[in-house]
Amino acid sequence: MRRKLTMTALAAGTLLTIIPGTAHAAALKEVRATVETPALYDDEAGGDANADDPAIWVNPADRGASLVIGTAKNGGLRVYDLKGRERQAIDTPLAPGEDDAEGRFNNVDLVGDLVVVTDRGRDQLRFYRVDAKRGRLVDVTADDVPFAFNTTQAEVNEQRTAYGLGLFRDADGTIYAVVSRRSTPEVGLFKILVGRDKVSYRKVDTLVLPSTYTLPNRTTWSPCNDPGDGPQVEGTVVDPTTRIAYLAQEKIGLWRIPVWGGKFRGSAQSVERVKEFGIPATYDAEEEECIVDYSADPGFGGRIAADVEGLTIYQTGPLSGTLLVSSQGDSTFYTYDRLTNRPLGHLAIVAGKKIDGAEHCDGAAVVSTPLPGFPNGLLVVHDGEETPTDPERETTNFKFLDAGAVFNRR
């Protein structure tokens, strides 16, 4: 029997409380998508396009003209209408030199009509404005944007670069971006510098999450990663009212930390660990993956199957609503009360008559605004295994669902 999570774990010298009650079982709810985008193919013929993370722009003047924006990694950005039809494709920036990394768009978020993308290839943030009249994005990135985490192009080429992303507007109206750094437990806070025509940024604070843990049984544990890599964060969302940042550290679990006034405030607090937390694992060089010894599970994990990935908040009031978390390892999602983080439900997006389910979800985005075809709001999730699949091609896309089917509003 798995132990109740009412104990604490010492991590990197800091006492981090594990919120109790997160290990309870919830019946799995099955929901189905009603719209999907065209398949993207991660090969030369498909333009090396690999869907990852979505954002939703609601047109304030004409909700039917709202847009879904999705990253496609080396394939850049894709812009879709509410019927899932592609309306625009935006290429990534070229490599600055022959031996340098080219652009690779990883995560996307927006505030108002400002769309921000992490370019993990170039270690930069890139910016676009929504042209509402034309239903298109316009690049407004300043020509001299700095590297997000590195100081030289040689360091950028090592690809410890800007990765996950969550935007929010502070009480004084300033826009900030919470940005994780690939292959490390580092998270940066960036002030967005909005000029008359162009947009840039400046790093103002840094948070480093633990990499090594002393477990309640006094053993020491670190998550297994590729050699030389640390336990990275990708999924990121900031509650616009409370300014609590939620961070999905892929092989560790879900964290929360207040962020306001240009700083991370206090210590990060664990909301829930992945089920593999504390279990010994070794890296298999031949298979290029970590092998987890589940028979040696000490019982300190939660429910989320690693990796913990996409995060999004369904707002139903100033403080009410639901936090949705992607449990990528078992292709399901968990939900939590937005204010208290009390566990609520467990769901899977399964195949319907015409549209397949969503597997291995990386990113998710939701709005509660009623939209044509989505009367209770729109949830968009990444599908990491679009069906029908070609065994020779990696195929991905995005799935659209009425939010009421997921969050029990109909």
mmCIF file of C-alpha atoms in Angstrom:
data_model
loop_
_atom_site.group_PDB
_atom_site.id
_atom_site.type_symbol
_atom_site.label_atom_id
_atom_site.label_comp_id
_atom_site.label_asym_id
_atom_site.label_seq_id
_atom_site.Cartn_x
_atom_site.Cartn_y
_atom_site.Cartn_z
ATOM 1 C CA MET A 1 0.000 0.000 0.000
ATOM 2 C CA ARG A 2 1.279 3.449 -0.908
ATOM 3 C CA ARG A 3 1.980 5.651 2.093
ATOM 4 C CA LYS A 4 -0.128 8.763 2.664
ATOM 5 C CA LEU A 5 1.755 11.902 1.623
ATOM 6 C CA THR A 6 1.649 13.711 4.960
ATOM 7 C CA MET A 7 5.406 13.760 5.488
ATOM 8 C CA THR A 8 8.091 16.172 4.386
ATOM 9 C CA ALA A 9 11.118 15.735 2.163
ATOM 10 C CA LEU A 10 14.430 17.556 2.597
ATOM 11 C CA ALA A 11 15.552 18.919 -0.773
ATOM 12 C CA ALA A 12 18.809 20.778 -1.315
ATOM 13 C CA GLY A 13 18.760 21.956 2.301
ATOM 14 C CA THR A 14 15.211 23.343 2.128
ATOM 15 C CA LEU A 15 12.192 21.868 3.879
ATOM 16 C CA LEU A 16 9.529 21.347 1.207
ATOM 17 C CA THR A 17 6.067 20.344 2.361
ATOM 18 C CA ILE A 18 4.211 17.729 0.349
ATOM 19 C CA ILE A 19 0.551 18.709 0.383
ATOM 20 C CA PRO A 20 -1.469 15.802 1.848
ATOM 21 C CA GLY A 21 -4.340 14.107 0.139
ATOM 22 C CA THR A 22 -2.945 14.008 -3.370
ATOM 23 C CA ALA A 23 -2.646 10.233 -3.520
ATOM 24 C CA HIS A 24 -6.359 9.480 -3.483
ATOM 25 C CA ALA A 25 -7.765 7.560 -6.418
ATOM 26 C CA ALA A 26 -10.212 9.220 -8.812
ATOM 27 C CA ALA A 27 -12.366 7.447 -11.363
ATOM 28 C CA LEU A 28 -11.088 7.985 -14.900
ATOM 29 C CA LYS A 29 -13.418 10.148 -16.971
ATOM 30 C CA GLU A 30 -13.316 9.783 -20.752
ATOM 31 C CA VAL A 31 -13.879 12.819 -22.984
ATOM 32 C CA ARG A 32 -13.627 13.298 -26.758
ATOM 33 C CA ALA A 33 -12.340 16.023 -29.030
ATOM 34 C CA THR A 34 -14.682 17.613 -31.566
ATOM 35 C CA VAL A 35 -12.054 19.312 -33.766
ATOM 36 C CA GLU A 36 -8.477 18.503 -34.703
ATOM 37 C CA THR A 37 -5.822 20.298 -36.712
ATOM 38 C CA PRO A 38 -4.042 18.821 -39.742
ATOM 39 C CA ALA A 39 -1.277 16.353 -38.994
ATOM 40 C CA LEU A 40 2.275 17.646 -38.680
ATOM 41 C CA TYR A 41 5.192 15.450 -39.703
ATOM 42 C CA ASP A 42 8.580 15.591 -38.041
ATOM 43 C CA ASP A 43 10.677 14.732 -41.094
ATOM 44 C CA GLU A 44 12.231 16.550 -44.025
ATOM 45 C CA ALA A 45 9.128 16.153 -46.188
ATOM 46 C CA GLY A 46 6.995 17.625 -43.408
ATOM 47 C CA GLY A 47 9.315 20.528 -42.710
ATOM 48 C CA ASP A 48 10.525 19.018 -39.409
ATOM 49 C CA ALA A 49 7.238 20.091 -37.825
ATOM 50 C CA ASN A 50 6.438 18.642 -34.404
ATOM 51 C CA ALA A 51 3.436 20.039 -32.525
ATOM 52 C CA ASP A 52 4.090 20.911 -28.896
ATOM 53 C CA ASP A 53 2.312 23.748 -27.087
ATOM 54 C CA PRO A 54 -0.846 25.808 -27.851
ATOM 55 C CA ALA A 55 -2.233 29.211 -26.870
ATOM 56 C CA ILE A 56 -5.698 30.663 -27.526
ATOM 57 C CA TRP A 57 -6.393 34.238 -28.622
ATOM 58 C CA VAL A 58 -10.004 35.362 -28.161
ATOM 59 C CA ASN A 59 -11.018 38.059 -30.640
ATOM 60 C CA PRO A 60 -12.824 40.654 -28.487
ATOM 61 C CA ALA A 61 -14.799 42.028 -31.426
ATOM 62 C CA ASP A 62 -15.710 38.757 -33.141
ATOM 63 C CA ARG A 63 -15.343 35.574 -31.112
ATOM 64 C CA GLY A 64 -15.811 33.472 -34.224
ATOM 65 C CA ALA A 65 -12.551 34.925 -35.536
ATOM 66 C CA SER A 66 -10.561 33.743 -32.522
ATOM 67 C CA LEU A 67 -7.304 31.900 -33.164
ATOM 68 C CA VAL A 68 -5.321 28.962 -31.807
ATOM 69 C CA ILE A 69 -1.549 29.337 -32.009
ATOM 70 C CA GLY A 70 0.642 26.254 -31.763
ATOM 71 C CA THR A 71 4.376 25.677 -31.738
ATOM 72 C CA ALA A 72 5.826 23.156 -34.184
ATOM 73 C CA LYS A 73 9.464 23.185 -32.986
ATOM 74 C CA ASN A 74 11.709 23.343 -36.092
ATOM 75 C CA GLY A 75 8.502 23.838 -38.067
ATOM 76 C CA GLY A 76 7.933 27.225 -36.373
ATOM 77 C CA LEU A 77 4.430 28.414 -35.480
ATOM 78 C CA ARG A 78 1.054 27.368 -36.830
ATOM 79 C CA VAL A 79 -2.061 29.554 -36.557
ATOM 80 C CA TYR A 80 -5.495 27.879 -36.749
ATOM 81 C CA ASP A 81 -9.115 28.994 -36.774
ATOM 82 C CA LEU A 82 -11.793 27.455 -34.533
ATOM 83 C CA LYS A 83 -12.455 24.733 -37.087
ATOM 84 C CA GLY A 84 -8.841 23.619 -36.882
ATOM 85 C CA ARG A 85 -7.902 24.943 -40.317
ATOM 86 C CA GLU A 86 -4.400 26.314 -40.712
ATOM 87 C CA ARG A 87 -4.443 30.056 -41.423
ATOM 88 C CA GLN A 88 -0.755 30.936 -41.140
ATOM 89 C CA ALA A 89 2.649 29.267 -40.831
ATOM 90 C CA ILE A 90 5.614 31.174 -39.432
ATOM 91 C CA ASP A 91 9.172 29.969 -39.924
ATOM 92 C CA THR A 92 11.807 29.931 -37.214
ATOM 93 C CA PRO A 93 14.836 32.257 -37.503
ATOM 94 C CA LEU A 94 17.812 30.991 -39.462
ATOM 95 C CA ALA A 95 20.972 29.926 -37.677
ATOM 96 C CA PRO A 96 23.316 32.894 -37.150
ATOM 97 C CA GLY A 97 26.285 30.874 -38.413
ATOM 98 C CA GLU A 98 26.953 27.737 -40.411
ATOM 99 C CA ASP A 99 27.744 25.651 -37.319
ATOM 100 C CA ASP A 100 25.167 27.266 -35.031
ATOM 101 C CA ALA A 101 21.754 26.041 -33.912
ATOM 102 C CA GLU A 102 18.773 27.284 -35.902
ATOM 103 C CA GLY A 103 15.513 28.447 -34.381
ATOM 104 C CA ARG A 104 13.276 25.890 -32.656
ATOM 105 C CA PHE A 105 9.994 27.110 -31.173
ATOM 106 C CA ASN A 106 9.086 25.231 -28.019
ATOM 107 C CA ASN A 107 6.363 26.913 -25.938
ATOM 108 C CA VAL A 108 3.920 29.747 -26.547
ATOM 109 C CA ASP A 109 1.741 31.977 -24.378
ATOM 110 C CA LEU A 110 0.002 35.326 -24.732
ATOM 111 C CA VAL A 111 -1.263 38.364 -22.841
ATOM 112 C CA GLY A 112 -3.863 40.430 -24.676
ATOM 113 C CA ASP A 113 -2.736 40.488 -28.306
ATOM 114 C CA LEU A 114 0.962 39.932 -27.506
ATOM 115 C CA VAL A 115 2.134 36.408 -28.327
ATOM 116 C CA VAL A 116 5.446 35.201 -26.878
ATOM 117 C CA VAL A 117 7.419 32.126 -27.949
ATOM 118 C CA THR A 118 10.472 30.439 -26.478
ATOM 119 C CA ASP A 119 13.051 29.799 -29.184
ATOM 120 C CA ARG A 120 15.022 26.982 -27.628
ATOM 121 C CA GLY A 121 17.322 26.761 -30.647
ATOM 122 C CA ARG A 122 18.464 30.398 -30.401
ATOM 123 C CA ASP A 123 17.936 30.844 -26.598
ATOM 124 C CA GLN A 124 15.640 33.796 -27.109
ATOM 125 C CA LEU A 125 12.074 34.966 -26.602
ATOM 126 C CA ARG A 126 10.301 36.035 -29.772
ATOM 127 C CA PHE A 127 7.249 38.298 -29.966
ATOM 128 C CA TYR A 128 4.245 38.636 -32.269
ATOM 129 C CA ARG A 129 1.192 40.894 -32.312
ATOM 130 C CA VAL A 130 -2.179 39.599 -33.440
ATOM 131 C CA ASP A 131 -3.459 41.640 -36.362
ATOM 132 C CA ALA A 132 -7.172 41.243 -35.623
ATOM 133 C CA LYS A 133 -8.313 42.610 -38.975
ATOM 134 C CA ARG A 134 -6.301 40.087 -40.981
ATOM 135 C CA GLY A 135 -6.344 37.272 -38.424
ATOM 136 C CA ARG A 136 -2.571 36.935 -38.611
ATOM 137 C CA LEU A 137 0.490 37.326 -36.418
ATOM 138 C CA VAL A 138 3.043 40.057 -37.072
ATOM 139 C CA ASP A 139 6.630 39.719 -35.816
ATOM 140 C CA VAL A 140 7.480 42.548 -33.383
ATOM 141 C CA THR A 141 10.689 41.074 -31.950
ATOM 142 C CA ALA A 142 13.380 43.691 -31.393
ATOM 143 C CA ASP A 143 16.463 43.191 -33.540
ATOM 144 C CA ASP A 144 18.785 43.159 -30.514
ATOM 145 C CA VAL A 145 16.996 40.744 -28.178
ATOM 146 C CA PRO A 146 19.559 39.118 -25.861
ATOM 147 C CA PHE A 147 20.112 35.465 -25.094
ATOM 148 C CA ALA A 148 17.771 34.381 -22.323
ATOM 149 C CA PHE A 149 20.216 32.294 -20.258
ATOM 150 C CA ASN A 150 23.557 32.126 -22.067
ATOM 151 C CA THR A 151 26.250 34.691 -22.790
ATOM 152 C CA THR A 152 27.851 33.348 -25.973
ATOM 153 C CA GLN A 153 26.706 31.579 -29.127
ATOM 154 C CA ALA A 154 28.986 28.657 -28.254
ATOM 155 C CA GLU A 155 27.010 28.204 -25.009
ATOM 156 C CA VAL A 156 23.728 28.467 -26.901
ATOM 157 C CA ASN A 157 24.844 25.653 -29.184
ATOM 158 C CA GLU A 158 24.984 23.374 -26.123
ATOM 159 C CA GLN A 159 21.174 23.873 -25.990
ATOM 160 C CA ARG A 160 20.677 24.668 -22.329
ATOM 161 C CA THR A 161 18.269 27.291 -23.524
ATOM 162 C CA ALA A 162 14.835 28.901 -23.075
ATOM 163 C CA TYR A 163 12.229 26.129 -22.902
ATOM 164 C CA GLY A 164 8.931 26.352 -20.979
ATOM 165 C CA LEU A 165 6.929 29.588 -20.746
ATOM 166 C CA GLY A 166 4.160 31.237 -18.734
ATOM 167 C CA LEU A 167 3.115 34.899 -19.021
ATOM 168 C CA PHE A 168 1.340 37.158 -16.559
ATOM 169 C CA ARG A 169 0.579 40.820 -15.989
ATOM 170 C CA ASP A 170 1.600 42.217 -12.600
ATOM 171 C CA ALA A 171 -0.471 44.636 -10.520
ATOM 172 C CA ASP A 172 1.229 47.647 -12.133
ATOM 173 C CA GLY A 173 0.489 46.362 -15.641
ATOM 174 C CA THR A 174 4.009 45.128 -16.359
ATOM 175 C CA ILE A 175 4.147 41.871 -18.319
ATOM 176 C CA TYR A 176 6.501 39.159 -17.086
ATOM 177 C CA ALA A 177 7.490 35.771 -18.465
ATOM 178 C CA VAL A 178 8.365 32.767 -16.318
ATOM 179 C CA VAL A 179 10.791 30.789 -18.503
ATOM 180 C CA SER A 180 12.447 27.461 -17.744
ATOM 181 C CA ARG A 181 15.896 26.453 -18.958
ATOM 182 C CA ARG A 182 16.265 23.210 -20.883
ATOM 183 C CA SER A 183 18.192 20.320 -19.248
ATOM 184 C CA THR A 184 18.499 22.190 -15.939
ATOM 185 C CA PRO A 185 16.281 22.847 -12.876
ATOM 186 C CA GLU A 186 16.647 26.610 -13.481
ATOM 187 C CA VAL A 187 13.701 28.964 -14.051
ATOM 188 C CA GLY A 188 14.095 32.613 -14.955
ATOM 189 C CA LEU A 189 11.771 35.585 -14.531
ATOM 190 C CA PHE A 190 11.889 38.047 -17.433
ATOM 191 C CA LYS A 191 10.445 41.548 -17.598
ATOM 192 C CA ILE A 192 8.898 42.167 -21.010
ATOM 193 C CA LEU A 193 9.970 45.512 -22.446
ATOM 194 C CA VAL A 194 7.227 46.786 -24.726
ATOM 195 C CA GLY A 195 8.364 49.593 -27.027
ATOM 196 C CA ARG A 196 6.424 51.636 -29.541
ATOM 197 C CA ASP A 197 6.950 49.125 -32.366
ATOM 198 C CA LYS A 198 9.185 46.353 -31.017
ATOM 199 C CA VAL A 199 9.380 44.166 -27.921
ATOM 200 C CA SER A 200 12.361 42.884 -25.930
ATOM 201 C CA TYR A 201 13.041 41.591 -22.399
ATOM 202 C CA ARG A 202 15.401 41.596 -19.420
ATOM 203 C CA LYS A 203 16.028 38.825 -16.897
ATOM 204 C CA VAL A 204 15.189 40.012 -13.365
ATOM 205 C CA ASP A 205 15.222 36.922 -11.122
ATOM 206 C CA THR A 206 16.197 33.254 -11.018
ATOM 207 C CA LEU A 207 14.780 30.203 -9.241
ATOM 208 C CA VAL A 208 16.630 26.880 -9.041
ATOM 209 C CA LEU A 209 14.535 23.879 -8.059
ATOM 210 C CA PRO A 210 16.093 20.934 -6.204
ATOM 211 C CA SER A 211 17.872 18.136 -8.049
ATOM 212 C CA THR A 212 18.646 15.838 -5.119
ATOM 213 C CA TYR A 213 16.346 14.800 -2.287
ATOM 214 C CA THR A 214 16.683 13.229 1.139
ATOM 215 C CA LEU A 215 13.602 11.021 1.335
ATOM 216 C CA PRO A 216 11.554 10.386 4.485
ATOM 217 C CA ASN A 217 13.386 7.070 4.909
ATOM 218 C CA ARG A 218 16.669 9.086 4.958
ATOM 219 C CA THR A 219 17.932 7.728 1.663
ATOM 220 C CA THR A 220 19.136 10.130 -1.039
ATOM 221 C CA TRP A 221 17.490 10.190 -4.469
ATOM 222 C CA SER A 222 17.943 12.040 -7.731
ATOM 223 C CA PRO A 223 15.828 11.530 -10.860
ATOM 224 C CA CYS A 224 17.431 9.692 -13.757
ATOM 225 C CA ASN A 225 18.187 11.884 -16.772
ATOM 226 C CA ASP A 226 20.304 11.733 -19.887
ATOM 227 C CA PRO A 227 23.976 11.971 -18.906
ATOM 228 C CA GLY A 228 24.902 15.543 -18.031
ATOM 229 C CA ASP A 229 21.302 16.761 -17.888
ATOM 230 C CA GLY A 230 19.393 17.987 -14.860
ATOM 231 C CA PRO A 231 15.667 17.681 -14.013
ATOM 232 C CA GLN A 232 14.098 20.340 -16.269
ATOM 233 C CA VAL A 233 10.793 22.208 -16.061
ATOM 234 C CA GLU A 234 8.594 22.633 -19.132
ATOM 235 C CA GLY A 235 4.900 23.124 -18.395
ATOM 236 C CA THR A 236 4.388 26.565 -16.829
ATOM 237 C CA VAL A 237 1.314 28.656 -16.033
ATOM 238 C CA VAL A 238 0.772 31.691 -13.791
ATOM 239 C CA ASP A 239 -2.587 32.335 -12.128
ATOM 240 C CA PRO A 240 -3.530 35.850 -13.303
ATOM 241 C CA THR A 241 -5.279 36.741 -10.033
ATOM 242 C CA THR A 242 -3.162 35.171 -7.286
ATOM 243 C CA ARG A 243 0.108 35.347 -9.279
ATOM 244 C CA ILE A 244 0.992 31.837 -8.216
ATOM 245 C CA ALA A 245 3.321 30.243 -10.749
ATOM 246 C CA TYR A 246 2.838 26.504 -11.329
ATOM 247 C CA LEU A 247 5.882 24.655 -12.636
ATOM 248 C CA ALA A 248 5.889 21.125 -14.076
ATOM 249 C CA GLN A 249 9.321 19.668 -13.333
ATOM 250 C CA GLU A 250 9.063 16.715 -15.651
ATOM 251 C CA LYS A 251 10.568 13.896 -13.588
ATOM 252 C CA ILE A 252 9.864 15.378 -10.142
ATOM 253 C CA GLY A 253 6.341 16.764 -9.989
ATOM 254 C CA LEU A 254 4.197 19.880 -9.816
ATOM 255 C CA TRP A 255 5.382 22.963 -7.888
ATOM 256 C CA ARG A 256 3.838 26.288 -6.940
ATOM 257 C CA ILE A 257 5.496 29.568 -5.977
ATOM 258 C CA PRO A 258 4.248 33.174 -5.707
ATOM 259 C CA VAL A 259 5.756 35.598 -8.226
ATOM 260 C CA TRP A 260 5.149 39.336 -8.194
ATOM 261 C CA GLY A 261 7.022 42.613 -8.107
ATOM 262 C CA GLY A 262 9.745 41.218 -10.342
ATOM 263 C CA LYS A 263 10.720 38.375 -7.972
ATOM 264 C CA PHE A 264 9.948 34.812 -7.034
ATOM 265 C CA ARG A 265 8.611 34.992 -3.472
ATOM 266 C CA GLY A 266 9.536 32.471 -0.781
ATOM 267 C CA SER A 267 10.289 28.808 -1.476
ATOM 268 C CA ALA A 268 8.685 26.566 -4.059
ATOM 269 C CA GLN A 269 6.070 24.218 -2.567
ATOM 270 C CA SER A 270 5.254 20.780 -3.891
ATOM 271 C CA VAL A 271 1.668 20.237 -5.029
ATOM 272 C CA GLU A 272 2.146 16.634 -6.131
ATOM 273 C CA ARG A 273 5.041 14.351 -7.026
ATOM 274 C CA VAL A 274 5.223 12.032 -9.983
ATOM 275 C CA LYS A 275 4.542 8.396 -9.135
ATOM 276 C CA GLU A 276 8.196 7.572 -9.928
ATOM 277 C CA PHE A 277 9.468 9.963 -7.236
ATOM 278 C CA GLY A 278 12.036 8.197 -5.036
ATOM 279 C CA ILE A 279 12.218 5.038 -7.158
ATOM 280 C CA PRO A 280 15.728 3.946 -8.225
ATOM 281 C CA ALA A 281 16.427 4.204 -11.959
ATOM 282 C CA THR A 282 19.470 3.761 -14.165
ATOM 283 C CA TYR A 283 20.308 5.133 -17.603
ATOM 284 C CA ASP A 284 20.551 2.513 -20.344
ATOM 285 C CA ALA A 285 23.024 3.883 -22.889
ATOM 286 C CA GLU A 286 22.109 1.325 -25.524
ATOM 287 C CA GLU A 287 18.383 2.082 -25.326
ATOM 288 C CA GLU A 288 19.051 5.778 -24.546
ATOM 289 C CA GLU A 289 16.444 5.825 -21.794
ATOM 290 C CA CYS A 290 16.073 5.514 -18.043
ATOM 291 C CA ILE A 291 15.000 2.146 -16.671
ATOM 292 C CA VAL A 292 12.889 2.512 -13.509
ATOM 293 C CA ASP A 293 12.972 -0.293 -10.930
ATOM 294 C CA TYR A 294 9.311 -0.198 -9.881
ATOM 295 C CA SER A 295 9.844 -3.218 -7.627
ATOM 296 C CA ALA A 296 11.931 -0.953 -5.374
ATOM 297 C CA ASP A 297 9.243 1.741 -5.013
ATOM 298 C CA PRO A 298 9.548 3.178 -1.458
ATOM 299 C CA GLY A 299 6.043 4.666 -1.702
ATOM 300 C CA PHE A 300 6.791 8.390 -1.683
ATOM 301 C CA GLY A 301 5.358 9.268 -5.093
ATOM 302 C CA GLY A 302 2.040 10.723 -6.202
ATOM 303 C CA ARG A 303 -0.285 9.856 -9.088
ATOM 304 C CA ILE A 304 1.187 11.728 -12.059
ATOM 305 C CA ALA A 305 3.010 9.446 -14.498
ATOM 306 C CA ALA A 306 6.273 11.088 -15.539
ATOM 307 C CA ASP A 307 6.712 13.266 -17.352
ATOM 308 C CA VAL A 308 4.458 15.890 -15.783
ATOM 309 C CA GLU A 309 3.914 18.318 -18.658
ATOM 310 C CA GLY A 310 1.290 20.801 -19.858
ATOM 311 C CA LEU A 311 -0.464 23.103 -17.371
ATOM 312 C CA THR A 312 -3.448 25.399 -17.870
ATOM 313 C CA ILE A 313 -6.077 27.098 -15.675
ATOM 314 C CA TYR A 314 -9.808 27.107 -16.448
ATOM 315 C CA GLN A 315 -11.117 30.286 -14.799
ATOM 316 C CA THR A 316 -14.754 30.469 -13.746
ATOM 317 C CA GLY A 317 -14.465 33.495 -11.449
ATOM 318 C CA PRO A 318 -11.874 35.762 -9.818
ATOM 319 C CA LEU A 319 -10.626 32.878 -7.656
ATOM 320 C CA SER A 320 -12.656 29.883 -8.794
ATOM 321 C CA GLY A 321 -11.764 27.365 -11.444
ATOM 322 C CA THR A 322 -9.603 24.350 -12.177
ATOM 323 C CA LEU A 323 -5.924 23.644 -12.792
ATOM 324 C CA LEU A 324 -5.362 20.972 -15.465
ATOM 325 C CA VAL A 325 -2.119 18.952 -15.507
ATOM 326 C CA SER A 326 -0.887 16.571 -18.209
ATOM 327 C CA SER A 327 0.250 13.169 -16.917
ATOM 328 C CA GLN A 328 2.241 12.393 -20.030
ATOM 329 C CA GLY A 329 3.493 8.953 -19.012
ATOM 330 C CA ASP A 330 0.018 7.432 -19.067
ATOM 331 C CA SER A 331 -1.657 9.872 -21.510
ATOM 332 C CA THR A 332 -4.134 11.185 -18.936
ATOM 333 C CA PHE A 333 -4.800 14.462 -17.111
ATOM 334 C CA TYR A 334 -5.389 15.389 -13.468
ATOM 335 C CA THR A 335 -7.398 18.350 -12.224
ATOM 336 C CA TYR A 336 -7.050 20.419 -9.050
ATOM 337 C CA ASP A 337 -9.050 23.179 -7.427
ATOM 338 C CA ARG A 338 -7.540 26.439 -8.618
ATOM 339 C CA LEU A 339 -7.460 28.115 -5.189
ATOM 340 C CA THR A 340 -6.717 25.261 -2.767
ATOM 341 C CA ASN A 341 -5.029 22.771 -5.165
ATOM 342 C CA ARG A 342 -7.273 20.050 -3.773
ATOM 343 C CA PRO A 343 -7.302 17.086 -6.198
ATOM 344 C CA LEU A 344 -10.527 16.922 -8.198
ATOM 345 C CA GLY A 345 -10.550 14.509 -11.129
ATOM 346 C CA HIS A 346 -8.730 12.251 -13.553
ATOM 347 C CA LEU A 347 -9.530 12.173 -17.267
ATOM 348 C CA ALA A 348 -8.381 10.884 -20.623
ATOM 349 C CA ILE A 349 -9.083 12.255 -24.099
ATOM 350 C CA VAL A 350 -10.103 9.141 -26.013
ATOM 351 C CA ALA A 351 -10.969 8.346 -29.608
ATOM 352 C CA GLY A 352 -14.398 9.241 -30.955
ATOM 353 C CA LYS A 353 -16.084 8.240 -34.196
ATOM 354 C CA LYS A 354 -14.003 10.550 -36.384
ATOM 355 C CA ILE A 355 -11.230 11.973 -34.204
ATOM 356 C CA ASP A 356 -8.616 10.005 -32.292
ATOM 357 C CA GLY A 357 -7.620 10.656 -28.707
ATOM 358 C CA ALA A 358 -4.677 12.623 -27.328
ATOM 359 C CA GLU A 359 -1.589 10.722 -26.256
ATOM 360 C CA HIS A 360 1.639 11.873 -24.591
ATOM 361 C CA CYS A 361 0.391 15.444 -24.255
ATOM 362 C CA ASP A 362 3.079 18.132 -23.972
ATOM 363 C CA GLY A 363 1.094 21.376 -23.877
ATOM 364 C CA ALA A 364 -2.449 22.556 -23.149
ATOM 365 C CA ALA A 365 -4.376 25.843 -23.127
ATOM 366 C CA VAL A 366 -7.933 26.730 -22.103
ATOM 367 C CA VAL A 367 -10.294 29.720 -22.049
ATOM 368 C CA SER A 368 -13.708 29.853 -20.381
ATOM 369 C CA THR A 369 -15.111 32.409 -22.858
ATOM 370 C CA PRO A 370 -17.944 30.878 -24.919
ATOM 371 C CA LEU A 371 -16.877 30.492 -28.545
ATOM 372 C CA PRO A 372 -18.701 29.207 -31.647
ATOM 373 C CA GLY A 373 -18.722 25.422 -31.375
ATOM 374 C CA PHE A 374 -17.449 25.612 -27.796
ATOM 375 C CA PRO A 375 -20.253 27.068 -25.659
ATOM 376 C CA ASN A 376 -18.450 26.473 -22.351
ATOM 377 C CA GLY A 377 -15.059 27.613 -23.520
ATOM 378 C CA LEU A 378 -12.270 25.928 -25.467
ATOM 379 C CA LEU A 379 -9.594 23.470 -24.343
ATOM 380 C CA VAL A 380 -6.737 22.768 -26.779
ATOM 381 C CA VAL A 381 -4.237 19.988 -26.132
ATOM 382 C CA HIS A 382 -1.215 18.637 -27.962
ATOM 383 C CA ASP A 383 -1.547 15.105 -29.324
ATOM 384 C CA GLY A 384 1.854 13.457 -29.460
ATOM 385 C CA GLU A 385 0.634 10.453 -31.413
ATOM 386 C CA GLU A 386 -1.793 11.509 -34.120
ATOM 387 C CA THR A 387 -3.778 8.595 -35.591
ATOM 388 C CA PRO A 388 -3.694 7.063 -38.137
ATOM 389 C CA THR A 389 0.048 6.942 -37.778
ATOM 390 C CA ASP A 390 2.684 6.110 -40.346
ATOM 391 C CA PRO A 391 5.304 3.892 -38.649
ATOM 392 C CA GLU A 392 7.988 5.681 -40.632
ATOM 393 C CA ARG A 393 6.908 9.195 -39.609
ATOM 394 C CA GLU A 394 6.431 10.974 -36.279
ATOM 395 C CA THR A 395 2.960 12.501 -36.476
ATOM 396 C CA THR A 396 1.430 15.088 -34.129
ATOM 397 C CA ASN A 397 -1.353 17.687 -34.017
ATOM 398 C CA PHE A 398 -3.711 19.575 -31.683
ATOM 399 C CA LYS A 399 -7.144 18.548 -30.403
ATOM 400 C CA PHE A 400 -9.999 20.987 -29.583
ATOM 401 C CA LEU A 401 -12.636 20.204 -26.932
ATOM 402 C CA ASP A 402 -15.580 22.053 -25.420
ATOM 403 C CA ALA A 403 -14.316 22.870 -21.947
ATOM 404 C CA GLY A 404 -17.656 21.946 -20.400
ATOM 405 C CA ALA A 405 -17.080 18.294 -21.271
ATOM 406 C CA VAL A 406 -13.833 18.368 -19.298
ATOM 407 C CA PHE A 407 -14.681 20.641 -16.394
ATOM 408 C CA ASN A 408 -18.273 19.509 -15.742
ATOM 409 C CA ARG A 409 -20.067 22.650 -16.888
ATOM 410 C CA ARG A 410 -22.782 21.018 -18.961
#
